[in-house]
Amino acid sequence: MLGARVLGARVLNVNLDEMLRRTTIFRRLAGEDRQRVANVATVREYEKGATIFSEGDASDQLYTIVSGRVKVFKTTARGTDVILEIFGPGDPLGAVAVYESRAYPAGAIAIEPTTCLLIPRTAFFSLLELHPTIVRSLLSGLTHRLVELTSRLAELSGGRVEARLARFFLKLATDIGQRRPEGTFIPLALSRQEIADMIGTTIETSIRVMSRWGKEDLIHTEKDGFLLRDRTALEAIAMS
Amino acid sequence: MLGARVLGARVLNVNLDEMLRRTTIFRRLAGEDRQRVANVATVREYEKGATIFSEGDASDQLYTIVSGRVKVFKTTARGTDVILEIFGPGDPLGAVAVYESRAYPAGAIAIEPTTCLLIPRTAFFSLLELHPTIVRSLLSGLTHRLVELTSRLAELSGGRVEARLARFFLKLATDIGQRRPEGTFIPLALSRQEIADMIGTTIETSIRVMSRWGKEDLIHTEKDGFLLRDRTALEAIAMS
DNA sequence: CGAGCGGTATGACGGGCGTCATACCGACGA
DNA sequence: TCGTCGGTATGACGCCCGTCATACCGCTCG
């Protein structure tokens, strides 16, 4: 449990209900049902870089992100990592493993200070029995993830690194970008290594491209994110 | 409807029930419910190379493969194709699109003579209402596909082409391989282009590697599949 | 039978990018 | 204050593999 701190549920009981309301899975529950979930839920906090679970771990809990961001990744045969997705507040974590009672098929690491809500598998299953709406909600989430993943698969395979990187930042911009007078700000701090893991290349290459783009005033790395300065230039690179 | 032939449901009504029993989704239905599905189902046949649906098409039917094999693929920004999965008898096709009432996120083409069972979306939805077990079955299928896709994502990103190709055939061997005195036979006819689309490379490279491996007696291309002659050599290549 | 076509095969060439090596810089702790 | 460490930066080298071009082979059709 390195980097994790378990908080007594009683202390936070006031907030638990509020937390549950913000999750995509449990938000539609009636008040009393949410209360029942709250009674068996645990809150856990992770500092940046802390491992939430590792690939192959037995899955006994369903995680839900309350705040922070988490990268879900798989380690390839060669030892390099590939980031499958980056999850944020409200997103479930490990739903696939818990539902199928199998080991986690990928690892999860906090890339920001993160707090999660943990529901034991047994409690989760009895919820599924009682509330078909939760099953529906799960289905919706999974289908969206499937579509996302297929897009990433098409994206990763082949093509020049520069184009992939440009498309990656353009997608981030439309997803979580904030308009500013100087450009579009992406409030997501990723290391060069994590950028490389997202687009399937090495850290040196990602550093090289980011460094050049910084000098060419296309995109700048800031303390807590990235600032897109020249969106049209990136779009041109993405097309090529 | 090029390459498709619609058969009168009445003629095949005897077989329809048998077909439904073989699907992963509808097999658990009670007899009378299966009969209700059979009443609204259609059978359609596709010859090799025929398009079942294209990426972006509106989804009005749920397909289920009765016999044959289908490749599901996405076209990248650069115009190259990436094969996401190859489905066989019993597998559902387009479940994600139908459930979410969205356009198909990928295209589907028959790589063998194939016959499918078509269920209209409306009928599918009323089935979902009546039978929670179908929803469960859908969920299971989706989670398996998710795990598969994440593995393929990790597989595709980076690494030498030879290693990826070796791993690809080794996986096929363990999935659908048949032991023979001369080696392991993989009963799946893929063109060099389709091999390239599976592992994310070009047709020339896949031809080169396959050609060399043929000469080195590692794997031979036959009329209706591939014959793995030297499994340990492939495993060595996959490791490197 | 010759033309056309789709799939396979093979060579030549060059650039993108992975690999190795070194250096710089800020943060942190002894 | 200095040493260490993690992250970033940059150069040199080489080779895998994508691109272009040509050839071969079996099949179908006029």
XYZ file of C-alpha atoms (C1' of nucleotides) in Angstrom:
540
model
C 0.000 0.000 0.000
C 2.809 2.390 -0.729
C 1.549 5.855 -1.371
C -1.953 5.007 -0.304
C -3.745 6.328 2.711
C -6.952 4.747 3.917
C -9.388 7.155 5.479
C -11.988 6.083 7.977
C -15.326 5.878 6.259
C -17.155 7.368 9.203
C -15.251 10.624 9.084
C -16.053 11.177 5.457
C -19.597 9.881 5.472
C -20.954 13.301 4.744
C -18.913 13.503 1.598
C -19.363 9.942 0.458
C -22.854 10.550 -0.803
C -21.660 13.584 -2.679
C -18.823 11.566 -4.171
C -21.184 8.837 -5.331
C -23.359 11.425 -7.021
C -20.444 12.419 -9.186
C -19.666 8.932 -10.474
C -20.988 7.909 -13.865
C -21.998 4.500 -12.580
C -23.771 5.184 -9.307
C -25.241 8.615 -9.887
C -28.629 7.318 -10.923
C -29.166 5.276 -7.777
C -32.004 6.190 -5.454
C -30.997 7.865 -2.196
C -31.340 4.810 0.000
C -29.441 2.614 -2.392
C -26.642 5.118 -2.614
C -26.545 5.088 1.155
C -26.145 1.336 1.126
C -23.240 1.659 -1.256
C -21.717 4.349 0.892
C -21.768 2.017 3.867
C -19.450 -0.471 2.208
C -17.299 1.981 0.283
C -13.777 3.005 1.211
C -11.847 6.095 0.269
C -8.207 5.865 -0.646
C -5.733 8.522 -1.654
C -2.761 8.184 -3.962
C 0.066 10.561 -4.511
C 1.413 11.254 -7.952
C 3.175 8.203 -9.361
C 1.586 5.770 -6.906
C 0.438 2.403 -8.224
C -3.278 1.780 -7.823
C -3.120 -1.748 -9.157
C -0.785 -3.718 -11.369
C -1.452 -5.870 -14.388
C -2.209 -9.381 -13.219
C -3.333 -8.431 -9.738
C -6.426 -10.176 -8.458
C -9.389 -7.823 -8.660
C -11.308 -7.557 -5.414
C -12.426 -3.970 -5.604
C -14.102 -1.670 -8.076
C -12.357 1.698 -8.137
C -14.014 4.951 -9.023
C -12.046 8.147 -9.433
C -13.262 11.012 -7.278
C -10.530 13.471 -8.175
C -7.237 13.375 -9.996
C -6.145 11.501 -13.093
C -5.030 7.937 -13.662
C -3.194 6.329 -16.560
C -4.119 2.786 -17.500
C -1.304 1.033 -19.303
C -0.057 -2.299 -20.531
C 3.535 -3.461 -20.661
C 4.563 -4.962 -23.983
C 6.634 -8.076 -24.529
C 9.657 -5.829 -25.001
C 9.220 -4.067 -21.666
C 7.926 -0.766 -22.976
C 4.645 0.656 -21.720
C 1.627 1.616 -23.775
C -0.907 3.947 -22.225
C -4.372 2.684 -23.097
C -6.403 5.482 -21.571
C -6.250 8.349 -19.147
C -9.173 8.471 -16.760
C -10.463 11.382 -14.722
C -13.075 12.176 -12.042
C -16.215 10.056 -12.265
C -14.656 7.313 -14.350
C -14.700 3.716 -13.125
C -11.443 1.809 -12.910
C -11.093 -1.921 -13.280
C -14.750 -2.499 -14.114
C -13.881 -5.174 -16.655
C -11.794 -7.181 -14.216
C -14.292 -6.940 -11.387
C -17.282 -7.844 -13.516
C -15.586 -10.897 -14.949
C -13.839 -11.799 -11.688
C -10.543 -11.956 -13.462
C -7.150 -10.376 -12.886
C -6.688 -6.785 -13.964
C -5.713 -6.874 -17.643
C -3.714 -3.644 -17.299
C -1.991 -1.565 -14.660
C -3.148 1.765 -13.225
C -0.957 4.558 -11.884
C -1.964 7.991 -10.614
C -0.444 10.781 -12.694
C -1.811 13.398 -10.315
C -2.698 13.315 -6.637
C -5.789 11.160 -6.817
C -8.516 9.940 -4.511
C -10.586 6.884 -5.336
C -13.727 5.278 -4.046
C -13.453 1.533 -3.537
C -16.424 -0.825 -3.683
C -15.867 -4.475 -2.744
C -16.711 -6.872 -5.522
C -19.398 -8.653 -3.547
C -21.224 -5.405 -2.874
C -20.901 -4.469 -6.511
C -22.434 -7.741 -7.607
C -25.402 -7.475 -5.318
C -25.949 -4.004 -6.710
C -25.972 -5.435 -10.207
C -28.601 -7.933 -9.124
C -30.863 -5.259 -7.726
C -30.466 -2.535 -10.322
C -30.530 -3.261 -14.025
C -29.860 0.422 -14.667
C -26.337 -0.061 -13.371
C -25.795 -2.833 -15.860
C -26.989 -0.543 -18.610
C -24.662 2.159 -17.432
C -21.785 -0.294 -17.440
C -22.670 -1.365 -20.962
C -22.679 2.202 -22.182
C -19.315 2.891 -20.624
C -17.795 -0.227 -22.122
C -19.082 0.479 -25.613
C -17.636 3.963 -25.496
C -14.308 2.604 -24.371
C -14.403 0.032 -27.155
C -14.946 2.715 -29.771
C -12.187 4.814 -28.251
C -9.763 1.914 -28.221
C -10.450 0.949 -31.819
C -9.706 4.515 -32.836
C -6.461 4.464 -30.901
C -5.554 1.172 -32.529
C -6.004 2.655 -35.982
C -4.134 5.718 -34.823
C -1.101 3.925 -33.430
C -0.422 1.600 -36.301
C 2.005 3.069 -38.765
C 2.429 6.635 -39.875
C 5.057 9.126 -38.906
C 5.616 9.976 -35.270
C 5.160 13.707 -35.836
C 1.707 13.219 -37.331
C 0.645 10.930 -34.489
C 1.875 13.389 -31.897
C 0.095 16.283 -33.587
C -3.172 14.342 -33.717
C -2.739 13.374 -30.085
C -2.481 16.964 -28.905
C -5.297 18.099 -31.184
C -7.540 15.445 -29.652
C -6.543 16.510 -26.152
C -7.304 20.091 -27.124
C -10.832 19.318 -28.264
C -11.431 17.027 -25.287
C -10.172 19.048 -22.350
C -8.657 22.192 -23.904
C -9.353 25.643 -22.472
C -9.416 28.678 -24.732
C -7.008 31.420 -23.741
C -5.874 34.600 -25.444
C -2.416 33.085 -26.057
C -3.779 29.776 -27.369
C -5.415 26.584 -26.142
C -4.315 25.303 -22.750
C -4.383 21.580 -22.009
C -4.545 21.120 -18.213
C -2.794 17.762 -18.127
C 0.802 17.378 -17.001
C 2.435 14.538 -18.920
C 6.103 13.677 -18.849
C 7.975 13.120 -22.097
C 7.979 9.426 -21.248
C 4.205 9.402 -20.892
C 3.806 11.237 -24.184
C 5.975 8.579 -25.801
C 3.855 5.836 -24.208
C 0.693 7.456 -25.547
C 1.758 7.581 -29.187
C 3.947 4.486 -29.234
C 7.465 5.804 -29.597
C 10.578 6.317 -27.490
C 11.288 9.049 -24.983
C 14.139 10.470 -27.066
C 11.954 10.939 -30.110
C 9.147 12.559 -28.135
C 11.677 14.888 -26.500
C 13.146 15.816 -29.859
C 9.811 16.692 -31.436
C 8.492 18.545 -28.386
C 11.720 20.460 -28.114
C 11.614 21.525 -31.752
C 7.946 22.450 -31.587
C 8.717 24.576 -28.548
C 11.330 26.528 -30.450
C 9.021 26.889 -33.431
C 6.356 28.262 -31.078
C 3.847 25.525 -31.907
C 3.337 24.169 -28.400
C 4.906 24.937 -25.037
C 5.272 22.730 -21.992
C 4.146 24.428 -18.804
C 4.217 23.392 -15.192
C 0.746 21.848 -15.164
C -0.012 21.242 -18.809
C 0.625 22.271 -22.374
C -0.148 25.424 -24.305
C -1.053 25.029 -27.964
C 0.121 28.170 -29.702
C -0.357 27.310 -33.377
C -3.252 24.963 -33.914
C -3.370 25.222 -37.687
C 0.299 24.310 -37.986
C -0.350 21.195 -35.914
C -3.331 20.333 -38.109
C -1.125 20.577 -41.168
C 1.404 18.214 -39.587
C -1.361 15.829 -38.558
C -2.622 15.634 -42.148
C 0.730 14.931 -43.784
C -26.669 -5.397 -51.637
C -23.886 -6.630 -53.835
C -22.878 -10.130 -52.989
C -25.763 -10.607 -50.607
C -28.653 -12.965 -51.064
C -31.734 -12.739 -48.895
C -33.379 -16.028 -48.203
C -37.024 -16.365 -47.347
C -37.329 -16.926 -43.630
C -40.129 -19.402 -44.072
C -38.016 -21.808 -46.059
C -35.316 -21.885 -43.434
C -37.497 -21.772 -40.374
C -36.475 -25.262 -39.399
C -32.832 -24.210 -39.352
C -33.329 -20.802 -37.780
C -33.824 -22.229 -34.334
C -30.737 -24.342 -34.738
C -28.794 -21.274 -35.869
C -29.919 -19.281 -32.850
C -28.786 -22.052 -30.564
C -25.289 -21.652 -31.899
C -25.010 -17.919 -31.212
C -23.270 -16.763 -28.071
C -25.941 -14.143 -27.414
C -29.225 -15.955 -27.946
C -28.331 -19.488 -27.012
C -29.613 -19.201 -23.463
C -33.079 -18.051 -24.442
C -36.054 -20.226 -23.602
C -37.609 -22.077 -26.525
C -40.547 -19.761 -26.980
C -38.400 -16.654 -26.799
C -36.025 -18.064 -29.356
C -39.016 -18.705 -31.559
C -40.039 -15.057 -31.259
C -36.563 -13.992 -32.331
C -36.666 -16.438 -35.206
C -39.860 -14.817 -36.463
C -38.182 -11.466 -37.007
C -34.759 -12.704 -38.041
C -33.432 -12.703 -41.582
C -30.695 -14.793 -43.121
C -28.233 -13.247 -45.521
C -25.318 -14.754 -47.374
C -22.104 -13.072 -48.425
C -19.477 -14.296 -50.787
C -15.799 -13.872 -50.049
C -14.797 -10.228 -50.209
C -18.346 -8.905 -49.906
C -18.957 -5.883 -47.684
C -21.326 -6.556 -44.790
C -21.353 -2.962 -43.589
C -19.046 0.013 -43.897
C -17.650 2.346 -41.278
C -20.116 5.167 -40.755
C -23.172 3.283 -41.985
C -26.313 3.690 -39.922
C -26.848 0.601 -37.786
C -30.322 -0.849 -38.117
C -29.559 -4.526 -37.696
C -27.660 -6.736 -35.322
C -25.648 -9.311 -37.250
C -24.688 -12.704 -35.943
C -22.341 -14.970 -37.834
C -23.727 -18.411 -38.524
C -20.855 -19.685 -40.640
C -17.779 -18.216 -42.272
C -15.354 -15.557 -41.094
C -15.501 -11.779 -41.076
C -12.797 -9.166 -40.658
C -13.664 -5.984 -38.799
C -11.385 -3.129 -39.763
C -10.860 0.578 -39.514
C -9.321 2.823 -42.146
C -6.634 5.142 -40.834
C -6.173 8.804 -41.658
C -3.549 7.754 -44.213
C -5.873 5.396 -46.051
C -4.384 2.141 -44.810
C -6.574 -0.443 -43.122
C -6.137 -1.939 -39.682
C -7.878 -5.189 -38.899
C -9.332 -4.963 -35.401
C -10.647 -8.473 -35.091
C -11.582 -11.550 -37.064
C -14.911 -13.024 -36.060
C -16.236 -16.514 -36.642
C -19.424 -18.562 -36.176
C -21.505 -17.538 -33.174
C -19.956 -14.109 -32.805
C -22.132 -11.000 -32.864
C -21.307 -8.243 -35.314
C -22.069 -4.574 -34.787
C -23.397 -5.049 -31.270
C -21.814 -1.822 -30.069
C -23.392 0.272 -32.798
C -26.825 -1.275 -32.419
C -26.896 -0.978 -28.657
C -25.881 2.653 -28.711
C -27.929 3.460 -31.809
C -24.910 4.955 -33.449
C -23.178 4.471 -36.779
C -20.898 1.464 -37.139
C -17.472 2.521 -35.837
C -15.716 0.101 -38.191
C -16.316 -1.770 -41.412
C -16.947 -5.500 -41.844
C -16.015 -7.661 -44.834
C -16.411 -11.407 -45.291
C -13.074 -13.142 -45.799
C -14.809 -16.455 -46.455
C -18.235 -17.328 -47.809
C -20.342 -16.267 -44.857
C -23.942 -16.430 -43.751
C -25.319 -14.089 -41.119
C -28.445 -13.833 -39.044
C -29.941 -10.337 -38.938
C -32.074 -9.079 -36.077
C -33.741 -5.661 -36.449
C -32.708 -3.188 -33.816
C -36.220 -2.755 -32.454
C -36.613 -6.480 -31.890
C -33.212 -6.573 -30.245
C -34.173 -3.798 -27.860
C -37.410 -5.424 -26.799
C -35.424 -8.576 -26.141
C -33.086 -6.601 -23.906
C -36.073 -5.319 -21.975
C -37.450 -8.787 -21.389
C -34.280 -10.709 -20.684
C -31.567 -9.368 -18.418
C -29.539 -12.468 -19.210
C -28.988 -11.140 -22.718
C -27.606 -7.934 -21.286
C -25.245 -9.978 -19.159
C -24.188 -11.949 -22.173
C -23.542 -8.735 -24.074
C -21.484 -7.413 -21.193
C -19.364 -10.533 -21.111
C -18.725 -10.344 -24.817
C -17.755 -6.697 -24.651
C -15.358 -7.180 -21.767
C -13.620 -9.983 -23.614
C -13.301 -7.839 -26.705
C -11.944 -4.997 -24.590
C -9.246 -7.205 -23.139
C -8.424 -8.533 -26.593
C -8.176 -5.050 -28.039
C -5.917 -3.767 -25.288
C -3.598 -6.687 -25.926
C -3.548 -5.920 -29.629
C -2.847 -2.273 -28.856
C 0.173 -3.207 -26.787
C 1.175 -5.648 -29.480
C 0.981 -3.272 -32.406
C 2.865 -0.391 -30.905
C 6.536 -0.524 -31.725
C 8.795 -3.486 -31.995
C 10.173 -5.155 -35.072
C 7.837 -6.402 -37.728
C 9.250 -9.925 -37.650
C 8.556 -10.279 -33.945
C 5.015 -8.984 -34.320
C 4.345 -11.364 -37.187
C 5.744 -14.313 -35.267
C 3.585 -13.505 -32.238
C 0.578 -13.130 -34.497
C 0.922 -16.604 -35.949
C 1.708 -18.125 -32.568
C -1.492 -16.640 -31.195
C -3.461 -17.958 -34.155
C -1.896 -21.360 -33.569
C -2.989 -21.544 -29.943
C -6.430 -20.124 -30.783
C -7.489 -22.163 -33.800
C -4.477 -24.332 -34.631
C -4.868 -28.037 -35.447
C -2.106 -30.490 -34.609
C -0.793 -32.444 -37.542
C 2.188 -34.744 -37.990
C 3.895 -32.147 -40.199
C 3.205 -29.245 -37.823
C 0.345 -26.997 -36.690
C -2.232 -26.075 -39.297
C -4.074 -22.759 -39.075
C -7.332 -23.067 -41.015
C -7.623 -19.399 -41.937
C -6.840 -18.110 -45.427
C -5.414 -14.611 -45.188
C -3.909 -12.671 -48.059
C -0.544 -10.974 -47.639
C -2.410 -7.685 -47.524
C -4.615 -8.903 -44.672
C -1.582 -10.149 -42.782
C -0.060 -6.706 -43.170
C -3.273 -5.092 -41.912
C -3.268 -7.359 -38.876
C 0.223 -6.482 -37.689
C 0.362 -2.906 -38.917
C 2.854 -2.969 -41.753
C 2.895 -2.853 -45.558
C 2.127 -5.621 -47.987
C 5.686 -5.672 -49.340
C 7.172 -6.244 -45.913
C 4.695 -8.992 -45.041
C 5.416 -10.652 -48.393
C 9.154 -10.457 -47.804
C 9.009 -12.029 -44.358
C 6.515 -14.724 -45.327
C 8.527 -15.558 -48.407
C 11.740 -15.932 -46.420
C 10.067 -17.975 -43.706
C 8.706 -20.254 -46.396
C 12.186 -20.903 -47.721
C 13.534 -21.438 -44.230
C 10.757 -23.986 -43.639
C 9.267 -22.070 -40.710
C 5.764 -21.588 -42.078
C 4.101 -22.428 -45.377
C 1.131 -20.805 -47.050
C -1.440 -23.320 -48.218
C -4.638 -22.987 -50.159
C -6.893 -22.631 -47.138
C -4.563 -21.647 -44.341
C -1.037 -21.774 -43.014
C 1.142 -24.591 -41.799
C 3.495 -23.855 -38.926
C 6.494 -26.100 -39.379
C 8.924 -24.793 -36.763
C 7.149 -23.413 -33.756
C 10.195 -23.014 -31.559
C 11.983 -20.950 -34.202
C 8.983 -18.623 -34.345
C 8.975 -18.359 -30.566
C 12.616 -17.358 -30.645
C 11.861 -14.639 -33.189
C 8.865 -13.454 -31.170
C 11.054 -13.052 -28.080
C 13.817 -11.051 -29.734
C -4.842 -17.857 -77.234
C -3.603 -13.266 -75.795
C -5.018 -9.600 -72.854
C -6.062 -8.125 -68.461
C -6.036 -8.564 -63.573
C -5.216 -9.688 -58.746
C -1.945 -11.717 -55.778
C 2.877 -12.792 -54.853
C 7.870 -11.997 -55.220
C 12.229 -9.331 -55.262
C 15.471 -5.604 -55.883
C 17.178 -0.690 -54.998
C 17.118 3.302 -52.376
C 16.722 6.462 -48.732
C 14.939 8.476 -44.664
C 12.772 8.147 -40.222
C 13.537 6.717 -35.922
C 15.418 3.525 -32.472
C 19.755 2.994 -29.818
C 23.668 4.582 -27.348
C 26.140 8.215 -25.237
C 26.740 12.618 -23.007
C 25.368 16.878 -21.014
C 22.414 20.168 -18.599
C 19.290 21.565 -14.938
C 16.355 21.888 -10.872
C 14.975 19.478 -6.601
C 16.082 17.253 -2.596
C 18.577 15.440 1.282
C 22.825 14.484 3.992
C 27.269 23.248 -0.156
C 27.869 19.332 -2.610
C 26.371 14.825 -4.405
C 22.666 12.379 -6.257
C 18.744 11.647 -8.938
C 14.949 12.183 -12.195
C 13.580 14.647 -16.124
C 14.937 17.081 -20.323
C 17.974 17.984 -24.227
C 21.091 16.940 -28.186
C 24.427 14.605 -31.120
C 26.117 10.389 -33.803
C 25.283 6.178 -35.921
C 23.027 2.600 -38.215
C 19.347 -0.229 -39.826
C 14.822 -1.465 -40.287
C 11.266 -0.787 -43.210
C 8.379 2.186 -46.175
C 8.319 3.564 -51.041
C 8.868 2.832 -55.863
C 9.637 -0.153 -59.630
C 9.598 -4.464 -62.107
C 8.666 -9.236 -62.792
C 6.276 -13.634 -62.341
C 2.236 -16.609 -61.992
C -2.432 -18.358 -62.195
C -7.009 -17.246 -63.385
C -10.854 -15.395 -66.069
C -12.920 -13.581 -70.017
C -13.495 -12.081 -74.622
